[in-house]
Short mmCIF file of C-alpha atoms and ligand atoms in Angstrom, two decimals:
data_model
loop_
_atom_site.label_atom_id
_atom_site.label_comp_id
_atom_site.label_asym_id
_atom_site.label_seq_id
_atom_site.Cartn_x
_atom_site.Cartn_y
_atom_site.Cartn_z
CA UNK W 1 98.48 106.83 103.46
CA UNK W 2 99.81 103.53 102.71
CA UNK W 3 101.09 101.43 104.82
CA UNK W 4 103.72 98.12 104.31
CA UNK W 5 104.10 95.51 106.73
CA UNK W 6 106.98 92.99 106.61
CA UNK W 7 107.94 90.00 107.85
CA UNK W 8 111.28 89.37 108.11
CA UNK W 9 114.06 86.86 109.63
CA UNK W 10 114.34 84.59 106.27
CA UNK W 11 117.23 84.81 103.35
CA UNK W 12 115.79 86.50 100.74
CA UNK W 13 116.87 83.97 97.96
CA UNK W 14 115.24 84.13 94.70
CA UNK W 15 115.52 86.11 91.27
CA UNK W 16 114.96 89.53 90.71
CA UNK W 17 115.39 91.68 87.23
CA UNK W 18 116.47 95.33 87.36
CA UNK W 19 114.58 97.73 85.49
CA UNK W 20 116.08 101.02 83.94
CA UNK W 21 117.76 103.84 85.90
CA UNK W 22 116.00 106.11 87.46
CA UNK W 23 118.84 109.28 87.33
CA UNK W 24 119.38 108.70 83.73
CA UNK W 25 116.04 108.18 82.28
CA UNK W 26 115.20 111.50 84.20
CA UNK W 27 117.88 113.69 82.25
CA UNK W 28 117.03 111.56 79.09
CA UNK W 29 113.46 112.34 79.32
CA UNK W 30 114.18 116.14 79.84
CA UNK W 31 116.62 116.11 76.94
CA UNK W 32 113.89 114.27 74.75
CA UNK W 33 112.30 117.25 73.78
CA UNK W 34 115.44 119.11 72.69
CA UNK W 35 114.34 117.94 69.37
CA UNK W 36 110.81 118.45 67.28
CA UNK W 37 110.95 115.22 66.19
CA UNK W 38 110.20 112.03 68.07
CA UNK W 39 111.41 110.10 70.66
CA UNK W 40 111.08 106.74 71.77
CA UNK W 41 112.49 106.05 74.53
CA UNK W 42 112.08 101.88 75.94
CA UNK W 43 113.60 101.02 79.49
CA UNK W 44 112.07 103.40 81.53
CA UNK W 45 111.66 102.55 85.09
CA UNK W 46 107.65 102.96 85.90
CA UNK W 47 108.24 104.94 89.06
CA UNK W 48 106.13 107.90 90.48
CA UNK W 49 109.70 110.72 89.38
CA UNK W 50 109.02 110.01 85.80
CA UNK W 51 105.64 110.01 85.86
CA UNK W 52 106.01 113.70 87.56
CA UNK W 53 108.46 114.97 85.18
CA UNK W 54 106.74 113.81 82.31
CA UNK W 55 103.53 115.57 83.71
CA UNK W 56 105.63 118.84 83.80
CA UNK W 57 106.81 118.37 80.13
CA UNK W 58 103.03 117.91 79.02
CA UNK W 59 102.45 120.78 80.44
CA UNK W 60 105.05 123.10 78.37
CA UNK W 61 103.31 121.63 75.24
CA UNK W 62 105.15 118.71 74.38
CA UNK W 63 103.45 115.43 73.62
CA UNK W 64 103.73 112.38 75.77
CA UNK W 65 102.85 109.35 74.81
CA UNK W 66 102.87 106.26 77.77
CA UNK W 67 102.87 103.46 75.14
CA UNK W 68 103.68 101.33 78.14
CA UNK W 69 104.82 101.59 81.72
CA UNK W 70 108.27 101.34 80.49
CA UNK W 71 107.63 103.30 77.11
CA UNK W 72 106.81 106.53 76.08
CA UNK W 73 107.23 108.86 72.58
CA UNK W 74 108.19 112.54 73.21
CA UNK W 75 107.54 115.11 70.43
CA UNK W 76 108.87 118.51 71.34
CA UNK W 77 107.80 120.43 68.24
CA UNK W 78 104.68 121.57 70.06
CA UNK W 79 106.12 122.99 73.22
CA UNK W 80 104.79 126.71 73.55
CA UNK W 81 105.83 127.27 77.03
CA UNK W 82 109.85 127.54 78.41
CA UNK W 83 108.20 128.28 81.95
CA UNK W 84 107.88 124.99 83.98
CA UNK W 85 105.15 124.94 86.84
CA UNK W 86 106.34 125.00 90.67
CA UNK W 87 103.79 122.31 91.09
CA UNK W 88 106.11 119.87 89.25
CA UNK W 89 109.46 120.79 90.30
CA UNK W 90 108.88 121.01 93.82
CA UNK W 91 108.32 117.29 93.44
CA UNK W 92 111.48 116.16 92.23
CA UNK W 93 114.78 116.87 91.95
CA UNK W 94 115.50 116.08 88.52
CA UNK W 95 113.87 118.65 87.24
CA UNK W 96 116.76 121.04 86.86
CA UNK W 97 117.47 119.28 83.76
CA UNK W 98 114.59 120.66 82.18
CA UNK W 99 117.07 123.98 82.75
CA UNK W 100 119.84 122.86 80.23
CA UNK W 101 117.40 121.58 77.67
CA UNK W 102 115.04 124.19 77.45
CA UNK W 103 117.92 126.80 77.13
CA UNK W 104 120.03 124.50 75.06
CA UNK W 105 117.07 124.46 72.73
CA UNK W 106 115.52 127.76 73.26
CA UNK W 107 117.52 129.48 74.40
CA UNK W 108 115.53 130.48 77.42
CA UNK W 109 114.25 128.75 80.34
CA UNK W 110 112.50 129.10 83.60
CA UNK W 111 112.70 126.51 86.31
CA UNK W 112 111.46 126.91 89.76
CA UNK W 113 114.95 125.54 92.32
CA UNK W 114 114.24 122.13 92.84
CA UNK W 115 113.18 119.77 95.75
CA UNK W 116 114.60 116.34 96.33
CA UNK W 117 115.29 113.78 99.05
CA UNK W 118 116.66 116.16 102.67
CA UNK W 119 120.17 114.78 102.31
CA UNK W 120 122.19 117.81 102.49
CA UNK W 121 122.18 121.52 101.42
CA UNK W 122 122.29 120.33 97.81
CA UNK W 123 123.02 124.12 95.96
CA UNK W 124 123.67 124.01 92.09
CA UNK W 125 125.79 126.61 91.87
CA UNK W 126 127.72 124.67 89.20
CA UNK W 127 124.85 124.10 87.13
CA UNK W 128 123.98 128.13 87.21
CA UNK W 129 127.98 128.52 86.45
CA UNK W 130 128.10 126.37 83.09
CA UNK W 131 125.11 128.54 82.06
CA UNK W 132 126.87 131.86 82.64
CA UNK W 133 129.99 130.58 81.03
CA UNK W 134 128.02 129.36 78.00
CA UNK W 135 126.87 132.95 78.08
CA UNK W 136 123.18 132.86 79.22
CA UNK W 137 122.51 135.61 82.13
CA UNK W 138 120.74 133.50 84.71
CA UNK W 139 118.80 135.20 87.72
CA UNK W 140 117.32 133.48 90.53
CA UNK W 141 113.74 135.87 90.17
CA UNK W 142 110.58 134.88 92.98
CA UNK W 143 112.10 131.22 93.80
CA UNK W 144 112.75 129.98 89.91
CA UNK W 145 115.98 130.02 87.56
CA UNK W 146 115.42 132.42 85.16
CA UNK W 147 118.79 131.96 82.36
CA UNK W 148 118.64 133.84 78.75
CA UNK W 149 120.94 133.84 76.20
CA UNK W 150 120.71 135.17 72.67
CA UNK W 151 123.13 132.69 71.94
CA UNK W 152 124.79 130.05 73.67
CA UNK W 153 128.76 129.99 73.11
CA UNK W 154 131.18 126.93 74.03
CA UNK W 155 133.57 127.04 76.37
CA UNK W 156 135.71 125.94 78.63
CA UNK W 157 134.63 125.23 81.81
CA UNK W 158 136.05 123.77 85.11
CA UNK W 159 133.82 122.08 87.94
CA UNK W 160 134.59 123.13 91.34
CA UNK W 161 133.79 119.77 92.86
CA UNK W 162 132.14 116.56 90.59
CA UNK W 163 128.64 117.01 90.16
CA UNK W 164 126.61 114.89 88.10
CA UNK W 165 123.75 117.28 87.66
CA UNK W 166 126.19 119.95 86.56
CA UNK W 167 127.94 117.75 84.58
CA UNK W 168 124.50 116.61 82.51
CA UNK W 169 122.89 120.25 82.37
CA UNK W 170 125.96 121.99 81.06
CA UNK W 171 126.30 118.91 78.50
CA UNK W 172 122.91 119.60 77.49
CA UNK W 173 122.64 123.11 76.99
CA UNK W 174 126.41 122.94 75.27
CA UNK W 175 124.80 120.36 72.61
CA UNK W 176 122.82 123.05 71.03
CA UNK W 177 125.60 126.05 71.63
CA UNK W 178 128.08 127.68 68.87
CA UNK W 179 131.41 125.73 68.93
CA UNK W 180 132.88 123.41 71.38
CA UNK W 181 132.61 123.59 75.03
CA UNK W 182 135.13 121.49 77.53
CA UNK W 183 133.94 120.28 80.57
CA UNK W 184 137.00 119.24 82.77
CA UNK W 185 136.42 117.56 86.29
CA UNK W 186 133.02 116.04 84.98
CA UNK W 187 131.00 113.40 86.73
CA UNK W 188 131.96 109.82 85.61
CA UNK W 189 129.04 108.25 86.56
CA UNK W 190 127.17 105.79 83.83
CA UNK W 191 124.44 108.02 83.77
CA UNK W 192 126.54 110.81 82.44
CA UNK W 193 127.64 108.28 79.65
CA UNK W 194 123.75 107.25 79.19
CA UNK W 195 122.66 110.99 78.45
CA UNK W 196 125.38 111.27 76.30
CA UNK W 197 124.51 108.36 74.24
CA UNK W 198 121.32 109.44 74.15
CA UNK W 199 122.19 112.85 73.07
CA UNK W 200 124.77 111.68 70.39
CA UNK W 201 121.83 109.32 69.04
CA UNK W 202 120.18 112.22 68.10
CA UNK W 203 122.92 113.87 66.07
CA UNK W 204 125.33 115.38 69.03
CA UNK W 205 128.99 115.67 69.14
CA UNK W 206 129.83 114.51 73.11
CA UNK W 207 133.21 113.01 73.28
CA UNK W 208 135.09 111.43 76.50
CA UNK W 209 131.83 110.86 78.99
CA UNK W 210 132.75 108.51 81.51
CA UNK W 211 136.18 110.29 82.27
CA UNK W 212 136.77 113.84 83.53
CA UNK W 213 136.99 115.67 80.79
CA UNK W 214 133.61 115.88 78.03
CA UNK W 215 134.44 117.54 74.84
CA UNK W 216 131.28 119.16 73.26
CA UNK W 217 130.73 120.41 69.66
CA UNK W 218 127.52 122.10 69.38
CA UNK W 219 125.18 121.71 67.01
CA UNK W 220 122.40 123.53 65.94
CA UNK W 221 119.67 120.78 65.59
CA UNK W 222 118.83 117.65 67.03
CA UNK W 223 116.67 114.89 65.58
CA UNK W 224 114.43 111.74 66.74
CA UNK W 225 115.93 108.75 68.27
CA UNK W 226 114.84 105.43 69.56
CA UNK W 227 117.15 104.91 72.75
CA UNK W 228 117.02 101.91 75.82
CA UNK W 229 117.85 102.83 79.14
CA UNK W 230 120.53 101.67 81.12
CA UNK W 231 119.70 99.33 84.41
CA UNK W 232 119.58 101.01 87.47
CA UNK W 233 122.74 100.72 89.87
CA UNK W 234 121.23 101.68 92.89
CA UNK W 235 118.32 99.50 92.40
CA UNK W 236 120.58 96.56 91.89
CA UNK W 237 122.91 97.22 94.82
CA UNK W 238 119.81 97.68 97.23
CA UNK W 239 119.12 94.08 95.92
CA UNK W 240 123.14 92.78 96.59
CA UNK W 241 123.03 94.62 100.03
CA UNK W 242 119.74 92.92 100.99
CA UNK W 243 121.01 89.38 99.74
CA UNK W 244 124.31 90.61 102.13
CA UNK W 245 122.18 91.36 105.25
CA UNK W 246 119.54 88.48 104.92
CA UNK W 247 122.03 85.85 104.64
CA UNK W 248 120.11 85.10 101.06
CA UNK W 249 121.00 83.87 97.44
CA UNK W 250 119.61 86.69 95.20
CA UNK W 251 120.52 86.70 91.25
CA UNK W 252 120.27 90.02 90.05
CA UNK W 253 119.44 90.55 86.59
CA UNK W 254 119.57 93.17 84.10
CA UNK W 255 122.83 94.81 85.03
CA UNK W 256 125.91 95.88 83.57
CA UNK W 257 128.53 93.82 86.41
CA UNK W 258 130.55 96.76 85.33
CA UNK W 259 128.57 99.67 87.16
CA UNK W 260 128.24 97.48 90.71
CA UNK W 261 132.39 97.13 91.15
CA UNK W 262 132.39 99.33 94.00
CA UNK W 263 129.54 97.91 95.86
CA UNK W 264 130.68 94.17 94.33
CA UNK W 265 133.95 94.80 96.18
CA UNK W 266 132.52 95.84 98.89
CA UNK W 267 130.49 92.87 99.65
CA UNK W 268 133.16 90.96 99.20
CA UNK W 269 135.13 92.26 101.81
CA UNK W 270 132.64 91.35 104.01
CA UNK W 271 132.51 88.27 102.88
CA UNK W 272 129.93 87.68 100.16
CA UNK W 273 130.19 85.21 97.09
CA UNK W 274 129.57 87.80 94.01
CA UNK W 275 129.60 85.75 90.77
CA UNK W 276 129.50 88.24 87.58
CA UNK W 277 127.77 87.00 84.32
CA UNK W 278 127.21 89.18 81.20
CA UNK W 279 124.16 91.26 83.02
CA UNK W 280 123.37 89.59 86.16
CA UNK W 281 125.29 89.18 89.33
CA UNK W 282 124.79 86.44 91.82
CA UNK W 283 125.18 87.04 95.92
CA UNK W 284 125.08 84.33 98.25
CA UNK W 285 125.82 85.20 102.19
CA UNK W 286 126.20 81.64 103.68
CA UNK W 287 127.91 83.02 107.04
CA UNK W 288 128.75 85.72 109.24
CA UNK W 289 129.21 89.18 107.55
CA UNK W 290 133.13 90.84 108.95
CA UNK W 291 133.11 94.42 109.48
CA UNK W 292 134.69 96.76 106.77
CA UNK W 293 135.14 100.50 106.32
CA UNK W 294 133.64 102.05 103.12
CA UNK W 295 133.67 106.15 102.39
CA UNK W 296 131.45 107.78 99.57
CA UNK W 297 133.05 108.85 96.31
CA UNK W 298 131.79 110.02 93.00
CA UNK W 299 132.01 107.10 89.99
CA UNK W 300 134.02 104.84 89.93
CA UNK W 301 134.01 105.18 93.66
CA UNK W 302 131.51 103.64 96.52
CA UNK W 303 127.97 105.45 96.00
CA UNK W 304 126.79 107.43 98.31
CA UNK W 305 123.14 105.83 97.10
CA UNK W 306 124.19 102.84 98.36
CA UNK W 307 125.71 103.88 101.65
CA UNK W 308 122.41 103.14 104.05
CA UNK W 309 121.73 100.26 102.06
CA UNK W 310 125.39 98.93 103.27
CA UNK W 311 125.63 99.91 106.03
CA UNK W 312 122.52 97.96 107.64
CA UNK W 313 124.37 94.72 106.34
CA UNK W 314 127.88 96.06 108.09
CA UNK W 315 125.36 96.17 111.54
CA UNK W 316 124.88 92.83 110.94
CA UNK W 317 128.71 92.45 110.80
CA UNK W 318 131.32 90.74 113.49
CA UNK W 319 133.41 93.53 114.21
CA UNK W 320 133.61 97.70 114.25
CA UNK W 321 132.95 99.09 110.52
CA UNK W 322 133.34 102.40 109.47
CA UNK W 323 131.49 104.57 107.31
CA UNK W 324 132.38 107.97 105.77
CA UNK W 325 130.14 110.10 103.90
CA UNK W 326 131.90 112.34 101.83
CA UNK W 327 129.38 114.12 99.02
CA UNK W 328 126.62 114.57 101.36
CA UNK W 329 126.56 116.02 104.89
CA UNK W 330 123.11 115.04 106.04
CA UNK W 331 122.67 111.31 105.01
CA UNK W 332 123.26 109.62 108.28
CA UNK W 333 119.32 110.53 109.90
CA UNK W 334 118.48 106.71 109.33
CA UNK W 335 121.18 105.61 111.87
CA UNK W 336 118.85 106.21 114.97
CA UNK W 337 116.13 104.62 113.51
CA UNK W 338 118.83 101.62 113.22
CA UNK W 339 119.76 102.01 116.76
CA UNK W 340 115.88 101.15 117.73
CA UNK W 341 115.86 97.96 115.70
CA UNK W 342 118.89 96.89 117.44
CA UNK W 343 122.15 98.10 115.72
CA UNK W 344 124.99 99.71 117.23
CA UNK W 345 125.50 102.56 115.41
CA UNK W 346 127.08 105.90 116.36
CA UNK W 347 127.37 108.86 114.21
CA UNK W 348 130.87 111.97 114.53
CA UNK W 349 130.46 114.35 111.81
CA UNK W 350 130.28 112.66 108.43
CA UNK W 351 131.54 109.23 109.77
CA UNK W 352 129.04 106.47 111.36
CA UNK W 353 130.96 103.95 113.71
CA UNK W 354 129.38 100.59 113.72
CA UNK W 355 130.12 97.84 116.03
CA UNK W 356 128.13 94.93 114.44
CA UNK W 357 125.51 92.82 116.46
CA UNK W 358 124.02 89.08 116.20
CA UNK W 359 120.78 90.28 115.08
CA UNK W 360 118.58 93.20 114.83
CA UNK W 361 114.80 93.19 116.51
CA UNK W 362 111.77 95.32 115.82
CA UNK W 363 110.79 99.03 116.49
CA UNK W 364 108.75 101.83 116.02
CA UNK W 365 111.13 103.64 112.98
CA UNK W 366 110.62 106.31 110.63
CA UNK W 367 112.41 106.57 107.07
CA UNK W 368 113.70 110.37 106.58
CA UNK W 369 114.64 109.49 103.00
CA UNK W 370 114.47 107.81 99.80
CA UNK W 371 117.32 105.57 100.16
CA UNK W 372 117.51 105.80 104.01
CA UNK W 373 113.93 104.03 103.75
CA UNK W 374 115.38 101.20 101.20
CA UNK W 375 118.26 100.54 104.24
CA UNK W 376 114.85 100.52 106.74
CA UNK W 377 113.13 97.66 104.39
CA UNK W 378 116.31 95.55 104.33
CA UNK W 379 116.87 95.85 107.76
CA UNK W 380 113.26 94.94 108.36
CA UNK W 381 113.48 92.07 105.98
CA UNK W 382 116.56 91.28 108.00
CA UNK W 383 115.19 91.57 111.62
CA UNK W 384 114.15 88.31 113.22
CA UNK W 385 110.62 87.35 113.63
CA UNK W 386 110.05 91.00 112.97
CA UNK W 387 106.89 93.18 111.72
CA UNK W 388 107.74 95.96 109.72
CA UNK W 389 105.18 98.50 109.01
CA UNK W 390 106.05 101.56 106.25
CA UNK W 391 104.10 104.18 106.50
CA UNK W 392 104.29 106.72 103.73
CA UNK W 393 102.75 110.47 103.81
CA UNK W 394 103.14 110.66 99.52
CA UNK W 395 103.48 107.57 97.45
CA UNK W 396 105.89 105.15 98.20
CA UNK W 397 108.61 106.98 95.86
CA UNK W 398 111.04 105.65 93.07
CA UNK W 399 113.11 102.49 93.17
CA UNK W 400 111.65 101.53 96.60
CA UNK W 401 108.14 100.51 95.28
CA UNK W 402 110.02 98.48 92.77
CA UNK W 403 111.35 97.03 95.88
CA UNK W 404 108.27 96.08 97.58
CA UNK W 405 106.94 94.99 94.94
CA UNK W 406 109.62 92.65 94.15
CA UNK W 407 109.57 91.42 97.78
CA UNK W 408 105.94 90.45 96.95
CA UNK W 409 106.01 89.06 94.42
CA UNK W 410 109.23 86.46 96.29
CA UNK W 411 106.45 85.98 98.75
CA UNK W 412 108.28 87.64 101.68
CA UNK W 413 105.30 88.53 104.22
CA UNK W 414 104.81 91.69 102.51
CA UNK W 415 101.39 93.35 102.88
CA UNK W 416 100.07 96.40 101.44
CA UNK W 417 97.51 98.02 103.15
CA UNK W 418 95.92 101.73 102.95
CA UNK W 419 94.89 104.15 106.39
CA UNK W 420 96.27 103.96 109.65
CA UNK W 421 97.49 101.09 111.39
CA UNK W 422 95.41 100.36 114.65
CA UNK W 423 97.30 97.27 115.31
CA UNK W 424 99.30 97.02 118.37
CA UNK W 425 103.01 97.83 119.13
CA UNK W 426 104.01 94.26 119.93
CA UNK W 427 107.90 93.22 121.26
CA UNK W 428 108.21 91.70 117.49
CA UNK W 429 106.87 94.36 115.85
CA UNK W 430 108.92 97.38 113.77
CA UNK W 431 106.71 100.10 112.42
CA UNK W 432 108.73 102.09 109.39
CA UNK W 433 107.14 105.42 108.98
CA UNK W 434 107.98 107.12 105.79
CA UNK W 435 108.68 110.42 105.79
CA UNK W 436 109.80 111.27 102.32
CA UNK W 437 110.69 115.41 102.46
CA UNK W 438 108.15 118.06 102.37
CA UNK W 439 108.51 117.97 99.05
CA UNK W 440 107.75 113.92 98.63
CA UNK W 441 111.05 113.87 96.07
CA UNK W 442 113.25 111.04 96.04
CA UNK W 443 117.32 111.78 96.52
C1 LIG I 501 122.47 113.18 91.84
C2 LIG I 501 121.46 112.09 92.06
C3 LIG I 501 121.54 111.55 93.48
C4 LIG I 501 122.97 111.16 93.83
C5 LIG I 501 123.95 112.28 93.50
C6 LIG I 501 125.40 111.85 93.69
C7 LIG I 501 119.59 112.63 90.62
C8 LIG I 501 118.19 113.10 90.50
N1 LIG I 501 120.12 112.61 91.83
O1 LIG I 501 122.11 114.25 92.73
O2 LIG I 501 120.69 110.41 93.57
O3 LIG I 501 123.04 110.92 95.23
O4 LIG I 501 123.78 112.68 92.13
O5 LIG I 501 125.69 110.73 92.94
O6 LIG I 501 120.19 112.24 89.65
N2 LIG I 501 127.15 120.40 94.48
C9 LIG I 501 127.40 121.76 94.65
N3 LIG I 501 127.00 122.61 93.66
C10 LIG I 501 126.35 122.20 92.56
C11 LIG I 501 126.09 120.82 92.40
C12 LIG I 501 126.50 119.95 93.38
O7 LIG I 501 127.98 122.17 95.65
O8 LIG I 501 126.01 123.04 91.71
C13 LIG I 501 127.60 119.42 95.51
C14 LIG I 501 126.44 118.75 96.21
O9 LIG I 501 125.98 119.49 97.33
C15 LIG I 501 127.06 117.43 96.61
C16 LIG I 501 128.01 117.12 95.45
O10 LIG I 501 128.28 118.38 94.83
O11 LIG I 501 127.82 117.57 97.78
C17 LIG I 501 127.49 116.14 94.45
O12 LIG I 501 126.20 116.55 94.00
P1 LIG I 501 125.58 116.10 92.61
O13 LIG I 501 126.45 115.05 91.99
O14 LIG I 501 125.31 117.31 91.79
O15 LIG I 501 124.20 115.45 93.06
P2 LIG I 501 122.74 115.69 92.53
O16 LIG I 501 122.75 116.02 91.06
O17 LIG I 501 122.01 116.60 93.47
#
């Protein structure tokens, strides 16, 4: 078990660069090895989902290549197996996507249901629907997705609600059907556009990502590619939200301004400086946050990735805030731990009502989720005179260790330490415990 203690009460002010995002480099990965030639793929984020996924591609025979942490090759020519281990899946949630390019390329696919971050009921219904209409009979056989076709067919197909995993998987599988498939009320969000690019760089037909409508001619081979990731959104925001709540001066670079509007906005309405350049953004919280009211959307909306992360700044805030949660029904568990640090926070249904306070103090707290536990660090980092202590049961997952170890590395009193604590609950003292799901998956 390791263990994170920080000390916090200071403006984070400093520099930090964004690495690549982790929701689109998982689906690019998985589509990778729709092809037999190579990939390279450059801008990977070096966090503990990829690594996991690219374990459970290994394993159906493909060949991975970590040329660096944020580089690998993919060859897909030698995969032998369409049947991807429980051990792997039950990890992570991106996994599904292994789904749409195993029977986009094969035809055939078996894919334990996957795991992920305890946010909501989280079906995929959607995904399983694209399949079917694409023609592939899919069965849900002993706790895996079991989806065979003897050829796929395009269509047209209509989301019941805006999923981005649907929107990816069906995209995938329809790459490699007969004719063209239409997906209308598709996911907007830039990592639908990323796997699209990706897939178009080697040799698709995806028109129209990044609205609600993808048009899809199939094709009936793919070929190598050498494709950069896009920055990570969430990992940036976490960044803008901590600058928010610490009162700080952080430059965030390696972003595309573009992708943080809604959180951007946001921030300023609570008033923030955000200063856009080409790919960085600047925050700088010189006074007094003022409350706001923010509700989760898909793309181009307010993220619901980013809604702890906001919300501990809007604690922080003169005046009652509102938050809605709209896309997931489960994603307020981090408000008590708030509550013990100090914040006023009460939760009706899908809406947290926040009155803001003068400053938050430390507590024993425990992190339910991936991004929950990102909100726990800033509010730690936020706390006065406070020791935070983040306990984790798996490895500290995803974008948060890229957290820490940014904080680190700015010199924050940040120390990593393995075991159990012994030391003492004092008045100053917040210990985060990290309870990622049973599954140790990351949203
Ligand atoms: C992905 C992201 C997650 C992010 C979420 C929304 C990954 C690994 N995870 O999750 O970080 O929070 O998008 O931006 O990329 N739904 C159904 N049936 C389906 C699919 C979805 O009812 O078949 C519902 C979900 O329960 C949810 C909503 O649609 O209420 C959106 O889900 P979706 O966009 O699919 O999220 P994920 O792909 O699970």
């Amino acid at each position: 078990m390791e263990q994170y203690v920080i000390k916090g009460g200071n403006p984070l002010v400093g520099e930090v660069e964004i690495g690549g995002a982790k929701n689109a480099a998982l689906a690019i990965l998985a589509a990778a090895i729709m092809t037999d030639e190579m990939v390279y793929i450059e801008n990977l984020p070096d966090v503990r989902d990829i690594n996991v996924l690219l374990e459970a591609i290994k394993e159906i025979g493909a060949v991975v290549e970590r040329v660096s942490p944020t580089e690998v090759k993919i060859t897909g020519s030698t995969i032998s197996d369409i049947s991807v281990e429980y051990e792997y899946i039950k990890k992570i949630r991106a996994s599904y996507y292994l789904l749409g390019a195993l029977l986009g390329k094969y035809k055939s696919a078996e894919v334990p249901l996957p795991g992920g971050c305890n946010i909501g009921s989280r079906p995929i219904d959607q995904h399983l629907k694209g399949f079917r209409a694409l023609g592939a009979s899919v069965d849900i056989l002993h706790g895996a997705v079991v989806a065979k076709a003897e050829n796929l067919t395009g269509k047209h197909i209509f989301l019941d609600m805006v999923s981005v995993g649907a929107t990816i998987n069906i995209m995938m599988a329809a790459a490699m059907a007969t004719g063209n498939t239409i997906i209308e009320n598709a996911a907007r969000e830039p990592h639908v556009v990323d796997v699209a690019n990706f897939l178009n760089s080697m040799g698709a037909s995806i028109k129209g990502a990044g609205t609600d409508v993808i048009r899809i001619q199939g094709v009936e081979k793919l070929h190598g590619t050498t494709y950069s990731i896009i920055p990570d959104q969430i990992e940036a925001g976490t960044f803008m939200c901590a600058a928010a709540a610490t009162r700080g001066d952080i430059m965030v670079k390696n972003v595309i301004p573009k992708h943080l509007e809604a959180t951007t906005a946001k921030l300023e309405e609570i008033g923030c400086q955000v200063e856009e350049f080409d790919d960085a953004v600047r925050v700088v919280a010189n006074k007094r946050l003022t409350r706001t009211h923010v509700k989760t959307m898909p793309y181009p909306g307010y993220p619901t990735d980013m809604q702890p992360q906001f919300a501990v700044a809007l604690t922080l805030a003169e005046g009652t805030s509102i938050v809605t949660e709209s896309i997931f029904e489960n994603r307020f568990k981090y408000a008590d731990e708030l509550s013990r640090m100090g914040a006023n926070i009460k939760v009706e249904g899908n809406t947290a009502i926040i009155d803001g306070v003068e400053k938050l103090t430390g507590a024993r707290v425990s992190a339910p989720d991936l991004r929950a536990g990102a909100a726990l660090v800033i509010a730690g980092l936020a706390a006065g005179a406070v020791t935070g202590i983040l306990h984790t049961v798996f490895n500290i997952p995803a974008i948060l260790s890229g957290i820490l170890t940014q904080i680190s590395l700015w010199s924050i009193n940040l120390r990593i330490m393995s075991g159990k604590s012994n030391l003492p609950l004092l008045n100053s003292e917040t210990i985060i415990s990290f309870f990622v799901s049973r599954s140790g998956s990351s949203t």
